[in-house]
Short mmCIF file of N, CA and C in Angstrom, two decimals:
data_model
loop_
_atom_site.label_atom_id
_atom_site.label_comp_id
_atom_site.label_asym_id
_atom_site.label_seq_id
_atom_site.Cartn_x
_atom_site.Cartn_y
_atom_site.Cartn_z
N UNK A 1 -1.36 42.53 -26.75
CA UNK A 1 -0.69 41.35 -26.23
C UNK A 1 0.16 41.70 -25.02
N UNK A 2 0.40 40.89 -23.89
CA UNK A 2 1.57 40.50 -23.27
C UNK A 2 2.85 40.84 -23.35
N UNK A 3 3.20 41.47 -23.25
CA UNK A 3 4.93 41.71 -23.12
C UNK A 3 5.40 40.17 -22.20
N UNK A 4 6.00 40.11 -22.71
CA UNK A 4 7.13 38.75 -22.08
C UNK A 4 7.93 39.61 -21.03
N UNK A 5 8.25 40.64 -21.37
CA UNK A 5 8.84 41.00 -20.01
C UNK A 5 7.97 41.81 -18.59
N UNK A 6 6.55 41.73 -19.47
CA UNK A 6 5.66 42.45 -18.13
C UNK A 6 5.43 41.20 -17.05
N UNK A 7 5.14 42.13 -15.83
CA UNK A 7 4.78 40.74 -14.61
C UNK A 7 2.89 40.47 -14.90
N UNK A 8 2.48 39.22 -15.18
CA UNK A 8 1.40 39.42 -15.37
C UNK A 8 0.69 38.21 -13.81
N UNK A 9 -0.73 38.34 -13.41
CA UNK A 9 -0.84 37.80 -12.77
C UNK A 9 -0.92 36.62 -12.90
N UNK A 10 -1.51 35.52 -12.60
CA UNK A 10 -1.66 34.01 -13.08
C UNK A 10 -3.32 34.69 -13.24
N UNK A 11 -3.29 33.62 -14.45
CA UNK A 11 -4.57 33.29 -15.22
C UNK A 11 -5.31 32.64 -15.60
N UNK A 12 -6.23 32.06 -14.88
CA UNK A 12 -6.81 30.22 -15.44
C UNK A 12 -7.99 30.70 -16.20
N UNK A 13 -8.08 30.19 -17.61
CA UNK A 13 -9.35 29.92 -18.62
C UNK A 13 -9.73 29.24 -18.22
N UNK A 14 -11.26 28.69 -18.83
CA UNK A 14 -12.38 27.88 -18.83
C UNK A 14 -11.59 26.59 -18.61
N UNK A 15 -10.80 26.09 -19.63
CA UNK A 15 -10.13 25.06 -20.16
C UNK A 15 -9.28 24.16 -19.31
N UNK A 16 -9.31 24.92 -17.99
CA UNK A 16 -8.03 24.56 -17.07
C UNK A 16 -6.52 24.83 -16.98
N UNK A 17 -6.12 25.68 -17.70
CA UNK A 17 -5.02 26.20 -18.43
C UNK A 17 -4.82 27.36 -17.33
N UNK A 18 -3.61 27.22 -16.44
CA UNK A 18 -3.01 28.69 -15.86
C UNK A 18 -2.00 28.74 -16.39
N UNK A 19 -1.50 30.60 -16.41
CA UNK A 19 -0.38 30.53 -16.91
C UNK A 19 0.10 31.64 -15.76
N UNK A 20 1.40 31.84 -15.49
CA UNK A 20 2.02 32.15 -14.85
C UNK A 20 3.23 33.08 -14.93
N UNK A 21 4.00 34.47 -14.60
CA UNK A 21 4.89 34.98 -15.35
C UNK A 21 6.15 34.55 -14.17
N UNK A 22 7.13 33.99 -14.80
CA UNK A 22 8.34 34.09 -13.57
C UNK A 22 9.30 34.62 -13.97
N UNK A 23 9.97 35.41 -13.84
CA UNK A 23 10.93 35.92 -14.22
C UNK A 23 10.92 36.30 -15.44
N UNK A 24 10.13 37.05 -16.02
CA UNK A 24 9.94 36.86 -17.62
C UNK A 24 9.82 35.87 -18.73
N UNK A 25 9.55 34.86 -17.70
CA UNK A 25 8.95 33.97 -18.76
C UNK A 25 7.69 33.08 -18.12
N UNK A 26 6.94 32.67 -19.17
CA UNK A 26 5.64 32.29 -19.09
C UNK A 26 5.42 30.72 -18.56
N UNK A 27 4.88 30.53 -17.48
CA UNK A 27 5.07 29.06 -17.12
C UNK A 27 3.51 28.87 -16.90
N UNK A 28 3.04 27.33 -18.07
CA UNK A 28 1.57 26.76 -17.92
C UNK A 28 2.08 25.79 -16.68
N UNK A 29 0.29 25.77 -16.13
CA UNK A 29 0.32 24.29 -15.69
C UNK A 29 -1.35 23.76 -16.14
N UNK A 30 -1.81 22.21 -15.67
CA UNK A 30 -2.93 22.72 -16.26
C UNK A 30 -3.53 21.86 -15.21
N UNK A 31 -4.56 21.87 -15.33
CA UNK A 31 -5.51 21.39 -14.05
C UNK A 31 -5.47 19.80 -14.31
N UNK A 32 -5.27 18.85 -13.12
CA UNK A 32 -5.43 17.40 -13.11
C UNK A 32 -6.32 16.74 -14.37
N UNK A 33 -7.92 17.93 -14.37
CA UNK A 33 -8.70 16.72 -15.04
C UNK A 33 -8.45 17.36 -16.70
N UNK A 34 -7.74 18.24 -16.69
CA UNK A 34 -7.16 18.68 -18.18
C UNK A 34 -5.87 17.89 -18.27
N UNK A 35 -5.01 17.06 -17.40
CA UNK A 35 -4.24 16.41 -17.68
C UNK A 35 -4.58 15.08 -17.70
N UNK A 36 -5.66 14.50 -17.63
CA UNK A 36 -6.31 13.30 -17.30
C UNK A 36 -6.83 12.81 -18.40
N UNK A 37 -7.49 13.98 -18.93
CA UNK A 37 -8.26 13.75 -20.10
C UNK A 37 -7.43 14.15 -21.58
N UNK A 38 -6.44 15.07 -21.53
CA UNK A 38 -5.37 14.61 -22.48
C UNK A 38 -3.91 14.99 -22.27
N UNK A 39 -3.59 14.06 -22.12
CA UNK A 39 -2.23 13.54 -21.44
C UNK A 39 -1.20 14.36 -22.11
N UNK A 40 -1.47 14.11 -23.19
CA UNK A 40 -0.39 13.92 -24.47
C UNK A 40 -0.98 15.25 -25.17
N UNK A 41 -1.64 16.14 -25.40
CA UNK A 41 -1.76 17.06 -26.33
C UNK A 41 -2.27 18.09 -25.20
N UNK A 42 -1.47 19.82 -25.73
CA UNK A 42 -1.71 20.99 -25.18
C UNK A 42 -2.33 21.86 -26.34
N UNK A 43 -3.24 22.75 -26.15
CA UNK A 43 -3.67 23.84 -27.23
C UNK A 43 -3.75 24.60 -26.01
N UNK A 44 -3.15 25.87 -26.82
CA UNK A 44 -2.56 26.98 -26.44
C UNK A 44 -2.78 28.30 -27.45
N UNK A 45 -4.08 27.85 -28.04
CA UNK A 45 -4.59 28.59 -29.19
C UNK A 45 -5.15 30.16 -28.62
N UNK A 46 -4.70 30.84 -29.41
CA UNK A 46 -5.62 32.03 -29.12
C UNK A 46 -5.96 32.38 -27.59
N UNK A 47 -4.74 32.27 -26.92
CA UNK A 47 -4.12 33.10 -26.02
C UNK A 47 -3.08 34.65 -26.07
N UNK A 48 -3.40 35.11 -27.22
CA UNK A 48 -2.38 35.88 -26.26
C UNK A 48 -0.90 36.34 -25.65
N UNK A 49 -0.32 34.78 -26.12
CA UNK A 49 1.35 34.67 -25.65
C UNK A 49 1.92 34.80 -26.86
N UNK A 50 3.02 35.71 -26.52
CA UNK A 50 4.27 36.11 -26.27
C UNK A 50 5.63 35.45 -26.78
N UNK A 51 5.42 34.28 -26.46
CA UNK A 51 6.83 33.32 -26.05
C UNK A 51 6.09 31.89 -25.69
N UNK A 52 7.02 30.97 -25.96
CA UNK A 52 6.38 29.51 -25.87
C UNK A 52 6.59 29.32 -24.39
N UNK A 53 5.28 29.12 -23.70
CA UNK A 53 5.20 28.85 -21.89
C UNK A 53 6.51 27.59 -21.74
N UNK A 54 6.52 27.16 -20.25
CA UNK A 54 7.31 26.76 -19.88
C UNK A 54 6.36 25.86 -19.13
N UNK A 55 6.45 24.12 -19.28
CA UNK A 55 5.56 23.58 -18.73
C UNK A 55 6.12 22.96 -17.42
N UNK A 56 4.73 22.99 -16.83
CA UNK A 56 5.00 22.77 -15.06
C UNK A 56 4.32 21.14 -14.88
N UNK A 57 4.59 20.79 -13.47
CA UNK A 57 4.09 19.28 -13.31
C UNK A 57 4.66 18.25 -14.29
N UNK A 58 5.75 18.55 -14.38
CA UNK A 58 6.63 16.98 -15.43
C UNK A 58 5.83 16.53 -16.58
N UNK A 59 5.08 17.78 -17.33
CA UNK A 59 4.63 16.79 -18.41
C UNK A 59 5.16 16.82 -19.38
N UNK A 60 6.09 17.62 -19.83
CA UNK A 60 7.11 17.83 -20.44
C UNK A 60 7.54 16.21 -20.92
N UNK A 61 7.62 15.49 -20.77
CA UNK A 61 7.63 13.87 -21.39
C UNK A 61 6.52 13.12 -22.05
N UNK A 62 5.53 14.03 -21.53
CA UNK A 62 4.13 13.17 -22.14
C UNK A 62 3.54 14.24 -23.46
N UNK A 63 3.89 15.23 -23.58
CA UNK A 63 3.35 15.96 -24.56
C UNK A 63 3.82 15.42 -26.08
N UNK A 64 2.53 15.17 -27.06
CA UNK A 64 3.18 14.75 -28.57
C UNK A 64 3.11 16.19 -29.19
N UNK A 65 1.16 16.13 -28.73
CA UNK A 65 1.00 17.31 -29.53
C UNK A 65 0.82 18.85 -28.91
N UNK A 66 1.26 19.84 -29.36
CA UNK A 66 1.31 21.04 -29.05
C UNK A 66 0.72 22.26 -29.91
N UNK A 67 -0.08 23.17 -29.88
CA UNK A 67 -0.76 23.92 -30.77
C UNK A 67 -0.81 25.22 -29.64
N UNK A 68 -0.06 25.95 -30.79
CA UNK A 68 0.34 28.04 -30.29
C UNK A 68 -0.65 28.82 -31.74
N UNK A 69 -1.07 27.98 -31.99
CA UNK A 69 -2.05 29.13 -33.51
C UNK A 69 -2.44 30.40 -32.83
N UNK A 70 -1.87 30.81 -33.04
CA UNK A 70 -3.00 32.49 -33.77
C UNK A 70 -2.56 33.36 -32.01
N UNK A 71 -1.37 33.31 -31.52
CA UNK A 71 -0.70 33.91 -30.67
C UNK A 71 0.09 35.26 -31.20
N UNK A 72 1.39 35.51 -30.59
CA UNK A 72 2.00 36.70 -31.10
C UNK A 72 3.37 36.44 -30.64
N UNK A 73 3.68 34.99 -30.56
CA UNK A 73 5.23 34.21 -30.64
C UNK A 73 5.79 34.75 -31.74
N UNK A 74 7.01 35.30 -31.16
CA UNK A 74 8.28 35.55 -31.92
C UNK A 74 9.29 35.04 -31.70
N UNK A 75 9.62 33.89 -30.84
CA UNK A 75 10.76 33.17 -30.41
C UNK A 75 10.24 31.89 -30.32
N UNK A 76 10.83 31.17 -30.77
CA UNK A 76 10.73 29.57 -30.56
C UNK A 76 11.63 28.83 -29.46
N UNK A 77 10.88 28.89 -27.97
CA UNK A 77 12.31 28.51 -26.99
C UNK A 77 11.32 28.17 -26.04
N UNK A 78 12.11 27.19 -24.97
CA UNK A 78 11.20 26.63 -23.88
C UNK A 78 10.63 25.30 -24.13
N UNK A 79 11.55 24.51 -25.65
CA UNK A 79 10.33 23.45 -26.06
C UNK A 79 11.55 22.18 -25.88
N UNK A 80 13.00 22.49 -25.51
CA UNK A 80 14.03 21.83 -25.25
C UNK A 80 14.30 20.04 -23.97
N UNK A 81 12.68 20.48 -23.69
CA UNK A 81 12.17 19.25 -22.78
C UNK A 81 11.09 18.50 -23.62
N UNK A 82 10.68 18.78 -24.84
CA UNK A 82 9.47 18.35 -25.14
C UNK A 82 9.95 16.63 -26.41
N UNK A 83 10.99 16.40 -25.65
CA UNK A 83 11.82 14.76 -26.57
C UNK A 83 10.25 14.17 -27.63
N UNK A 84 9.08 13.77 -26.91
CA UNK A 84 8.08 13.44 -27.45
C UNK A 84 7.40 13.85 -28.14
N UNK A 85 7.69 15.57 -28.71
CA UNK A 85 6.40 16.23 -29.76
C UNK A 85 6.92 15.71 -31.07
N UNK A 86 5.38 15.17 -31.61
CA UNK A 86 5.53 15.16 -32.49
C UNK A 86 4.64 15.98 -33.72
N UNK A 87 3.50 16.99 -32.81
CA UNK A 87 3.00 17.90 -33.82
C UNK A 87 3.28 19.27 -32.81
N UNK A 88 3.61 20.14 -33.96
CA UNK A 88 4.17 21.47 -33.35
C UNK A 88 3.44 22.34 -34.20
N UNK A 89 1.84 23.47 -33.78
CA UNK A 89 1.38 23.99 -34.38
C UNK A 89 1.91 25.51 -34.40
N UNK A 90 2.75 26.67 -35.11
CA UNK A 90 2.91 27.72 -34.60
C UNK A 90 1.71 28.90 -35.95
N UNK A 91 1.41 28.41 -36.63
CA UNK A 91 0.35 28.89 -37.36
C UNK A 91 -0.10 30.24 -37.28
N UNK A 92 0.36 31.30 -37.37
CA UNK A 92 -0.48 32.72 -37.16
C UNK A 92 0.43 33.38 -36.10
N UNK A 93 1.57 33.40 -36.14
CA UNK A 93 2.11 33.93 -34.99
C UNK A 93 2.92 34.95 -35.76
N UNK A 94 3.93 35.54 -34.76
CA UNK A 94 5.42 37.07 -35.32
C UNK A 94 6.60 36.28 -35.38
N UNK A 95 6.56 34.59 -35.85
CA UNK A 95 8.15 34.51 -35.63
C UNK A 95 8.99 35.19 -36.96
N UNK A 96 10.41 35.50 -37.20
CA UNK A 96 10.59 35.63 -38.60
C UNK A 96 12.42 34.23 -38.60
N UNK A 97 12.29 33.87 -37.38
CA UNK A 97 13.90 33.08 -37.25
C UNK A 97 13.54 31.88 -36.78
N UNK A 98 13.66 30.70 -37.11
CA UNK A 98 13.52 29.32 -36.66
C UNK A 98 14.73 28.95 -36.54
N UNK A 99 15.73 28.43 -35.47
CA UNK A 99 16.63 27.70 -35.16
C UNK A 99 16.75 26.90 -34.13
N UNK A 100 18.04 26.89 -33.34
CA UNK A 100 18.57 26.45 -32.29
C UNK A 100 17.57 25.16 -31.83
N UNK A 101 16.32 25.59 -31.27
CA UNK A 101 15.34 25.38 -30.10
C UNK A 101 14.92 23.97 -31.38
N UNK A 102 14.96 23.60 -32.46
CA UNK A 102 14.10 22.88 -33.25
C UNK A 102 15.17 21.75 -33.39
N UNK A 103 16.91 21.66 -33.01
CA UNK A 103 17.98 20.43 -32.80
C UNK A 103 17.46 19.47 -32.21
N UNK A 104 16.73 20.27 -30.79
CA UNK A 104 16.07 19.05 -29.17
C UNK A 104 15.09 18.55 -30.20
N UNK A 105 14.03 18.76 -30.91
CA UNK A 105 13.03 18.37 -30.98
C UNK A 105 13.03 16.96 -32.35
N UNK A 106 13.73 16.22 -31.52
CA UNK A 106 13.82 14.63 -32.02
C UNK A 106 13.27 13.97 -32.94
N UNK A 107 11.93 14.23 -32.53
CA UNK A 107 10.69 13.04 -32.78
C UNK A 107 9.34 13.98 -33.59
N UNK A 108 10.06 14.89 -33.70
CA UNK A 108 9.32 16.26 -34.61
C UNK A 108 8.79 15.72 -35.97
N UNK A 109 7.64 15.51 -36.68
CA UNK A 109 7.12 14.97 -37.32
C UNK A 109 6.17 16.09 -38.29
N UNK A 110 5.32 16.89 -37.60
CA UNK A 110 4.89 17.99 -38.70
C UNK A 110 5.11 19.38 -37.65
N UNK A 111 5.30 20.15 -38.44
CA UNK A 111 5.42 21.64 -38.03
C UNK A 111 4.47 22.69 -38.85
N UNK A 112 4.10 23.09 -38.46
CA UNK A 112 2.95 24.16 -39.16
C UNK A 112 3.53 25.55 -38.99
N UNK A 113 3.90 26.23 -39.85
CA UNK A 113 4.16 27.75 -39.84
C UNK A 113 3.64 28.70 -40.36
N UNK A 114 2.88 28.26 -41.38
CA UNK A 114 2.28 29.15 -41.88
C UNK A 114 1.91 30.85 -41.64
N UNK A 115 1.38 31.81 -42.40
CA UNK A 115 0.89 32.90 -41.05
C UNK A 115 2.12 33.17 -40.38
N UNK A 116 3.37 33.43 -40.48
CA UNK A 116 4.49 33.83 -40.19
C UNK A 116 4.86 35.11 -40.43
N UNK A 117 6.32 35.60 -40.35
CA UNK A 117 7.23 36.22 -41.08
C UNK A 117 8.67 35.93 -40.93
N UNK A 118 8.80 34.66 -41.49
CA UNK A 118 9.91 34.01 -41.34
C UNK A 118 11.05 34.34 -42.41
N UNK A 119 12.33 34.90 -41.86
CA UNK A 119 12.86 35.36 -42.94
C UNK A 119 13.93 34.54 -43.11
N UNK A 120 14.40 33.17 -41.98
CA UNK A 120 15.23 32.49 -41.78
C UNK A 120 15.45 31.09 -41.26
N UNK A 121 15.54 30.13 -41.66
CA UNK A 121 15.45 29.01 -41.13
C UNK A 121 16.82 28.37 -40.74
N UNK A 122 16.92 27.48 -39.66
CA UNK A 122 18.30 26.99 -39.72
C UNK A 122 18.03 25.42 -38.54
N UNK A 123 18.72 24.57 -38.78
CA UNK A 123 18.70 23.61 -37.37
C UNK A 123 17.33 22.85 -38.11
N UNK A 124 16.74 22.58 -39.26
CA UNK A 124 16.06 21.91 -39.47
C UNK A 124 16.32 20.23 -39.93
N UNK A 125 17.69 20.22 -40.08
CA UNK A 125 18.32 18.89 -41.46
C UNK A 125 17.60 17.62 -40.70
N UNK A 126 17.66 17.64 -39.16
CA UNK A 126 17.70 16.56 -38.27
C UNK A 126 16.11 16.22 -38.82
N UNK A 127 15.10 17.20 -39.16
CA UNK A 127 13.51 16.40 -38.99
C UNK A 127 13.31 15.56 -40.84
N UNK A 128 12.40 14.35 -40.77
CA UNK A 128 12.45 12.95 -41.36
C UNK A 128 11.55 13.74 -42.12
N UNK A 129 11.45 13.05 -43.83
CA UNK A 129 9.98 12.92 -44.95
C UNK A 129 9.00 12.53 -44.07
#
């Protein structure tokens, strides 16, 4: 995997998906007709990352759904713009601490963790049955 703190080059998959390193952290954007065709949902599956990207082109308002399965995330951060998710897949990843970053996330409806090593949870009270 990726070090979050290595400089990596930009990288576009099949999918339309670049990702980008700035300053140590990971910034997507995704190609027009990958934003055209779904507005509202990112998969981010089986990439590779590190750390939750940092999204580019203002879509940061339109995203519900979001899916990081089967990455090597150990931090949950960068999702503090995402007011509208309401599915958050982290499924198969290194986190072992869920906090802070999960207060913003409002409208948060299912979370998938499974495939973890979570040894701590906190900042959850705010999400609904």
């Amino acid at each position: 995997p990726t070090s979050s703190s290595t400089v990596i080059a930009p990288r576009t998959n099949a999918a339309g998906i670049t990702l980008t390193n700035r300053r140590g952290k990971i910034v997507l954007s995704r190609s027009q007709e990958l934003r055209q065709a779904h507005p509202d949902r990112v998969n981010l599956n089986h990439l590779q990352l590190t750390q939750c990207p940092i999204l580019e082109n203002n879509e940061s308002g339109r995203i519900q759904f979001l899916s990081l399965q089967s990455n090597f995330v150990t931090d949950v951060a960068h999702l503090e713009h995402l007011k509208n998710l309401i599915f958050l897949d982290l499924y198969n990843n290194h986190l072992e601490f869920l906090g802070s970053a999960f207060g913003y996330l409002t409208s948060l409806r299912v979370l998938l963790l499974g495939k973890n090593r979570i040894f701590r949870i906190q900042n959850l009270e705010h999400l609904r049955r």
